[in-house]
XYZ file of N, CA, C and O in Angstrom:
364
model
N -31.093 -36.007 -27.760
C -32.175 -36.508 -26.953
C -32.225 -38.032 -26.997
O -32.099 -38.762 -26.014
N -32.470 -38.516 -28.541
C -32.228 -40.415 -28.202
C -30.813 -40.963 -28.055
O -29.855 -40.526 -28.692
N -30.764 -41.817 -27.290
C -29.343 -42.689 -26.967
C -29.267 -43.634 -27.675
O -30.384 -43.918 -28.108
N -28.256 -44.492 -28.135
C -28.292 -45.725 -29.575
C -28.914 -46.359 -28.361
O -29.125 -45.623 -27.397
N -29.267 -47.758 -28.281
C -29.374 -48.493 -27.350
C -28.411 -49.494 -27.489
O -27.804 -49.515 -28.560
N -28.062 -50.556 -26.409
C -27.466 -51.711 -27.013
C -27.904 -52.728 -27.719
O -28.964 -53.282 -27.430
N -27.308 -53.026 -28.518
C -27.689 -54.513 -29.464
C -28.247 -55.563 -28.900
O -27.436 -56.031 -28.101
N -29.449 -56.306 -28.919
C -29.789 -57.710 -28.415
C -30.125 -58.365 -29.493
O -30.955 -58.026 -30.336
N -29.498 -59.272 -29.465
C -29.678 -60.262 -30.151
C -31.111 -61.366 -30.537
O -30.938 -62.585 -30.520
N -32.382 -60.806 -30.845
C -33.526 -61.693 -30.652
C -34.121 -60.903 -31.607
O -33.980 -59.681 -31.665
N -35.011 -61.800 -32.617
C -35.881 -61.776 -33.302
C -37.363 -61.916 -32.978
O -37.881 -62.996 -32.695
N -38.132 -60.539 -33.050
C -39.487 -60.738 -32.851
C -40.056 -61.025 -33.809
O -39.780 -60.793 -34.986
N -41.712 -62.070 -32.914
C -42.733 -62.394 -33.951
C -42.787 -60.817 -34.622
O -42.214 -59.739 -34.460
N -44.026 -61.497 -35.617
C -44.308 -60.003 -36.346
C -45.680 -59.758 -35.751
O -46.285 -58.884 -36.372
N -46.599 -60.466 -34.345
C -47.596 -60.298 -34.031
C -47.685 -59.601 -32.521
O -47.069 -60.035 -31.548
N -48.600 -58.393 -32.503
C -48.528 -58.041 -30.506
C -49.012 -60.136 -30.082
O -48.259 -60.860 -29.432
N -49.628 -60.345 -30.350
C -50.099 -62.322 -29.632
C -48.807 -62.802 -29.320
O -48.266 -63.019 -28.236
N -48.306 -62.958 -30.834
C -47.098 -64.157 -30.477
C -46.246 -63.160 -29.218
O -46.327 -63.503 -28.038
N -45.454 -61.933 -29.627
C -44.606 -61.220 -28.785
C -45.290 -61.122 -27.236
O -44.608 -61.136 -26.211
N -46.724 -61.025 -27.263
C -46.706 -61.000 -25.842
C -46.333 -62.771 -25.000
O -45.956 -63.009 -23.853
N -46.531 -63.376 -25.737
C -45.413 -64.601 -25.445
C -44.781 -64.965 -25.116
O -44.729 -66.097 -24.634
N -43.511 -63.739 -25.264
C -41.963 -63.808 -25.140
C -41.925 -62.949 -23.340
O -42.712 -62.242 -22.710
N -40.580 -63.512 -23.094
C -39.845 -62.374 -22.061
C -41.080 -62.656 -20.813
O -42.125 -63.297 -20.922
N -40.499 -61.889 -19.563
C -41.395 -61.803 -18.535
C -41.887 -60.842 -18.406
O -41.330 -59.795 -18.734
N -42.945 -60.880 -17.951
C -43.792 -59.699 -17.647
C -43.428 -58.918 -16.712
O -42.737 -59.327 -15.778
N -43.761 -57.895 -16.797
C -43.154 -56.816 -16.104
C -44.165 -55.834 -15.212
O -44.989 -55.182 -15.853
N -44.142 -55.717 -13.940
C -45.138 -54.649 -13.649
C -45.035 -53.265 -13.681
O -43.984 -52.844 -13.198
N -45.669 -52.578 -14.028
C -45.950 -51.299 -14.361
C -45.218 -50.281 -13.823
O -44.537 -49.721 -14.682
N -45.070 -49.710 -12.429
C -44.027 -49.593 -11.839
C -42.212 -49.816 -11.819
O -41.358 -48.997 -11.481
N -42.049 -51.143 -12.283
C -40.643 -51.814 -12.853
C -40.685 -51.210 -14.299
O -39.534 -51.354 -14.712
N -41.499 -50.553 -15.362
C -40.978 -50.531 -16.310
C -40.192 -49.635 -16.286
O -40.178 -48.635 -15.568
N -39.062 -50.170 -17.581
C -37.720 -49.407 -17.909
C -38.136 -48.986 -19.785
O -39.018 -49.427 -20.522
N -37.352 -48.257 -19.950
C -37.131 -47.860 -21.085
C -36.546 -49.322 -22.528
O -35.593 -50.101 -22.519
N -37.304 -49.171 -23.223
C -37.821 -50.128 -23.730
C -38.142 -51.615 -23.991
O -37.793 -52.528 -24.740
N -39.058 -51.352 -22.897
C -39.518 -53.148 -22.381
C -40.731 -52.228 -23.564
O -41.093 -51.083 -23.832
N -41.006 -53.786 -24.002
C -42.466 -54.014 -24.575
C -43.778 -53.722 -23.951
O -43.969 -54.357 -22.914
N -44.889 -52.789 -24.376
C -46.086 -53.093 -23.686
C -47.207 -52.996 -24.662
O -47.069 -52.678 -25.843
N -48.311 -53.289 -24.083
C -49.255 -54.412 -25.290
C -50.654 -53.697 -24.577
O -50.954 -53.524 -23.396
N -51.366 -53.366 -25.866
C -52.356 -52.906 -25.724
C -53.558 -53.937 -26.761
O -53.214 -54.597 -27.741
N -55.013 -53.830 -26.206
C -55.705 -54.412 -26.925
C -56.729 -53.166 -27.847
O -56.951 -52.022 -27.451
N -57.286 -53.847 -29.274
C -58.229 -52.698 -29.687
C -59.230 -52.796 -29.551
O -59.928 -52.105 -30.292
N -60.066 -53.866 -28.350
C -61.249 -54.336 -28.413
C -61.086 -53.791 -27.086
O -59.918 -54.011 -26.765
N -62.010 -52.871 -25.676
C -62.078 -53.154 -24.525
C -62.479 -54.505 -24.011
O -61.988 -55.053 -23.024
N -63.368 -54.956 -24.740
C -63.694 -56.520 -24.638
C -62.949 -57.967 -24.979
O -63.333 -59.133 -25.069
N -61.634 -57.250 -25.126
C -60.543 -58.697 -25.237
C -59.708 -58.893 -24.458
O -59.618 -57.878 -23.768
N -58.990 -59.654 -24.136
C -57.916 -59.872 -23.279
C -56.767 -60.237 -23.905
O -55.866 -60.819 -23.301
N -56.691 -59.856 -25.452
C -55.668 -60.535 -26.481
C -55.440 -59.390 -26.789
O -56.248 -58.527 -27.133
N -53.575 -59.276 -26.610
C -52.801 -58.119 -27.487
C -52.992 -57.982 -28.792
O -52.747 -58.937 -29.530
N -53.449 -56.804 -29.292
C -52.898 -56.498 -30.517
C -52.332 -55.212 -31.313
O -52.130 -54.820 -32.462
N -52.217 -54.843 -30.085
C -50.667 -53.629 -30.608
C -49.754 -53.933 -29.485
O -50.032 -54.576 -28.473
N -48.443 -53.293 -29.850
C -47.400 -53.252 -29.258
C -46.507 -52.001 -29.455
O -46.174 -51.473 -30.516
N -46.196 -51.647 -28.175
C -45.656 -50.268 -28.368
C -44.372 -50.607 -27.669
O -44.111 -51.764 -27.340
N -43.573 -49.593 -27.442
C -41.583 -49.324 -26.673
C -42.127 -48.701 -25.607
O -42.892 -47.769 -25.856
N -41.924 -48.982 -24.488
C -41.703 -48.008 -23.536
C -40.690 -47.046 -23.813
O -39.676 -47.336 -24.448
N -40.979 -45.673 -23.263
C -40.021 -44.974 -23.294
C -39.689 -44.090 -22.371
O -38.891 -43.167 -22.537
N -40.381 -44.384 -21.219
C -39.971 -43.801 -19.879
C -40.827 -42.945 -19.169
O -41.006 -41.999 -19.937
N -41.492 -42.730 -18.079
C -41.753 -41.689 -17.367
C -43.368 -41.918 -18.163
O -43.855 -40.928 -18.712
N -43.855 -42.755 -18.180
C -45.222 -43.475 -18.674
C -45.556 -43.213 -20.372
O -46.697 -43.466 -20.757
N -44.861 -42.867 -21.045
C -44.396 -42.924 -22.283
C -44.350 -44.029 -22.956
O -43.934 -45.001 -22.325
N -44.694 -44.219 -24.215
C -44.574 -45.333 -24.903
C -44.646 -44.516 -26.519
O -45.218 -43.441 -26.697
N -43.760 -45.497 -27.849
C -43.829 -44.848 -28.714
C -44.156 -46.308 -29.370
O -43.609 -47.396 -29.192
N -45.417 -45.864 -30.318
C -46.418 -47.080 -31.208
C -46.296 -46.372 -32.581
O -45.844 -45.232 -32.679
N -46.750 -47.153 -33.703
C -46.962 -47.038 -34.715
C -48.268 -47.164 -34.929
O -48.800 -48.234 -34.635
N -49.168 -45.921 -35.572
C -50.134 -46.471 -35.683
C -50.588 -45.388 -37.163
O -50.261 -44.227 -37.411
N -51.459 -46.367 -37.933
C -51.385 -45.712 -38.906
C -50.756 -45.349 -40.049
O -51.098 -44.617 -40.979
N -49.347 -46.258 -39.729
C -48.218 -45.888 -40.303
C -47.295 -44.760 -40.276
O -46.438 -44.297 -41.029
N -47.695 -44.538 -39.339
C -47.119 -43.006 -38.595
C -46.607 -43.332 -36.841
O -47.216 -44.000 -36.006
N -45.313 -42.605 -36.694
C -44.684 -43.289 -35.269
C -44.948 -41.879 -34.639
O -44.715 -40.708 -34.936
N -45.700 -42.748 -33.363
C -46.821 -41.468 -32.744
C -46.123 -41.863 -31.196
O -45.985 -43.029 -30.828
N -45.679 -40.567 -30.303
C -45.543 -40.593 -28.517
C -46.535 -40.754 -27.914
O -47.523 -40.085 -28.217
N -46.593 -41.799 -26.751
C -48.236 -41.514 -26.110
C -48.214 -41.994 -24.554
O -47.335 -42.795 -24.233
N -49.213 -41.506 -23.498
C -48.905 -41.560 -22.477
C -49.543 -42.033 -21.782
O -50.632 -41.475 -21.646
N -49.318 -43.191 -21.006
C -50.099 -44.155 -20.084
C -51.042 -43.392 -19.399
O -52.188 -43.288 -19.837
N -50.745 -42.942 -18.550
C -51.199 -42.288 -17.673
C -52.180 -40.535 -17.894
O -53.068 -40.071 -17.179
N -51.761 -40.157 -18.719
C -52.477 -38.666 -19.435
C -53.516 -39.071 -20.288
O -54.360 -38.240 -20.625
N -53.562 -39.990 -20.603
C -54.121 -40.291 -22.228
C -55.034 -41.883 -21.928
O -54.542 -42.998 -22.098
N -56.536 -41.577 -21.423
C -57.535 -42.795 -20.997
C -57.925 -43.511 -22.119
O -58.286 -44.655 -21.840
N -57.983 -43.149 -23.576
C -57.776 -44.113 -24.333
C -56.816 -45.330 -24.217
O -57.119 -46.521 -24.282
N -55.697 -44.818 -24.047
C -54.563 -46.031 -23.609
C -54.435 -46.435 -22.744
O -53.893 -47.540 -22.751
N -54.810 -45.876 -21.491
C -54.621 -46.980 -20.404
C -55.671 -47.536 -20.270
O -55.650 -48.136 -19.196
N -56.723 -47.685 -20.854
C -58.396 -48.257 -20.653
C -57.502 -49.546 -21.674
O -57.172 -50.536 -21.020
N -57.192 -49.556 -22.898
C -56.315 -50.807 -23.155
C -55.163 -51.289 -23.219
O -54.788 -52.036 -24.122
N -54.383 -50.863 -22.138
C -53.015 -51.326 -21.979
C -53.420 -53.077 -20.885
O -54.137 -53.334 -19.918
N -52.732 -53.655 -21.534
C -52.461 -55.004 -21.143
C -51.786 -55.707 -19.759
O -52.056 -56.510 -18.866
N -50.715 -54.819 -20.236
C -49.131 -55.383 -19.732
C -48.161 -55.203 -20.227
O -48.297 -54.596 -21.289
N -47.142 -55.450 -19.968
C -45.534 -55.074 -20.178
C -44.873 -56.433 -20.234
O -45.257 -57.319 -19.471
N -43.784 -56.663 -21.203
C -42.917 -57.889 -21.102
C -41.299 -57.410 -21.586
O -41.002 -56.722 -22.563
N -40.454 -57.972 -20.638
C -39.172 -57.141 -21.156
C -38.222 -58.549 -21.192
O -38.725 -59.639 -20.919
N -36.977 -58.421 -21.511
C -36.531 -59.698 -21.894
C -36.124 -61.194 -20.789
O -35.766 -60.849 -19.663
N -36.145 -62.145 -20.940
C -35.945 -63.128 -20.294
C -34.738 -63.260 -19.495
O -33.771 -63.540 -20.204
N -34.450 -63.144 -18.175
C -33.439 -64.004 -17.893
C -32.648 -64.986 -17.924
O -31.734 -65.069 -17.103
């Protein structure tokens, strides 16, 4: 079921802030399988602070808890009430 992916060469911050930083943003529609997307834990912020993988077909896989949990944009109104945006790598 998972594919290796290819190697890129880039070091992320260790923060969803700094990482939403990086790369261009991506619209929702354009996402691919693992572009970055950034959720907030406040409804009242506009500042990332999680970050999850896309993983296709409105899928995203986060850590939360310390536990690596599947979750779905679109099924699941907890998460899309704070999904952000998407950023995938720079040209």
């Amino acid at each position: 079921m998972f594919q290796e992916a290819p190697a890129i060469n880039m070091q992320l911050p260790s923060t969803a802030y700094e990482q939403w930083n990086l790369g261009q943003e991506i619209p929702f529609d354009e996402l691919e399988e693992g572009d970055l997307v950034f959720f907030r834990s406040n409804l009242s912020d506009d500042v990332p602070s999680m970050t999850g993988i896309y993983a296709g077909e409105g899928s995203f896989i986060i850590l939360t808890n310390t536990v690596v949990k599947e979750r779905n944009l679109r099924y699941q109104e907890y998460w899309s009430e704070r999904y952000l945006g998407a950023m995938g790598e720079s040209a």
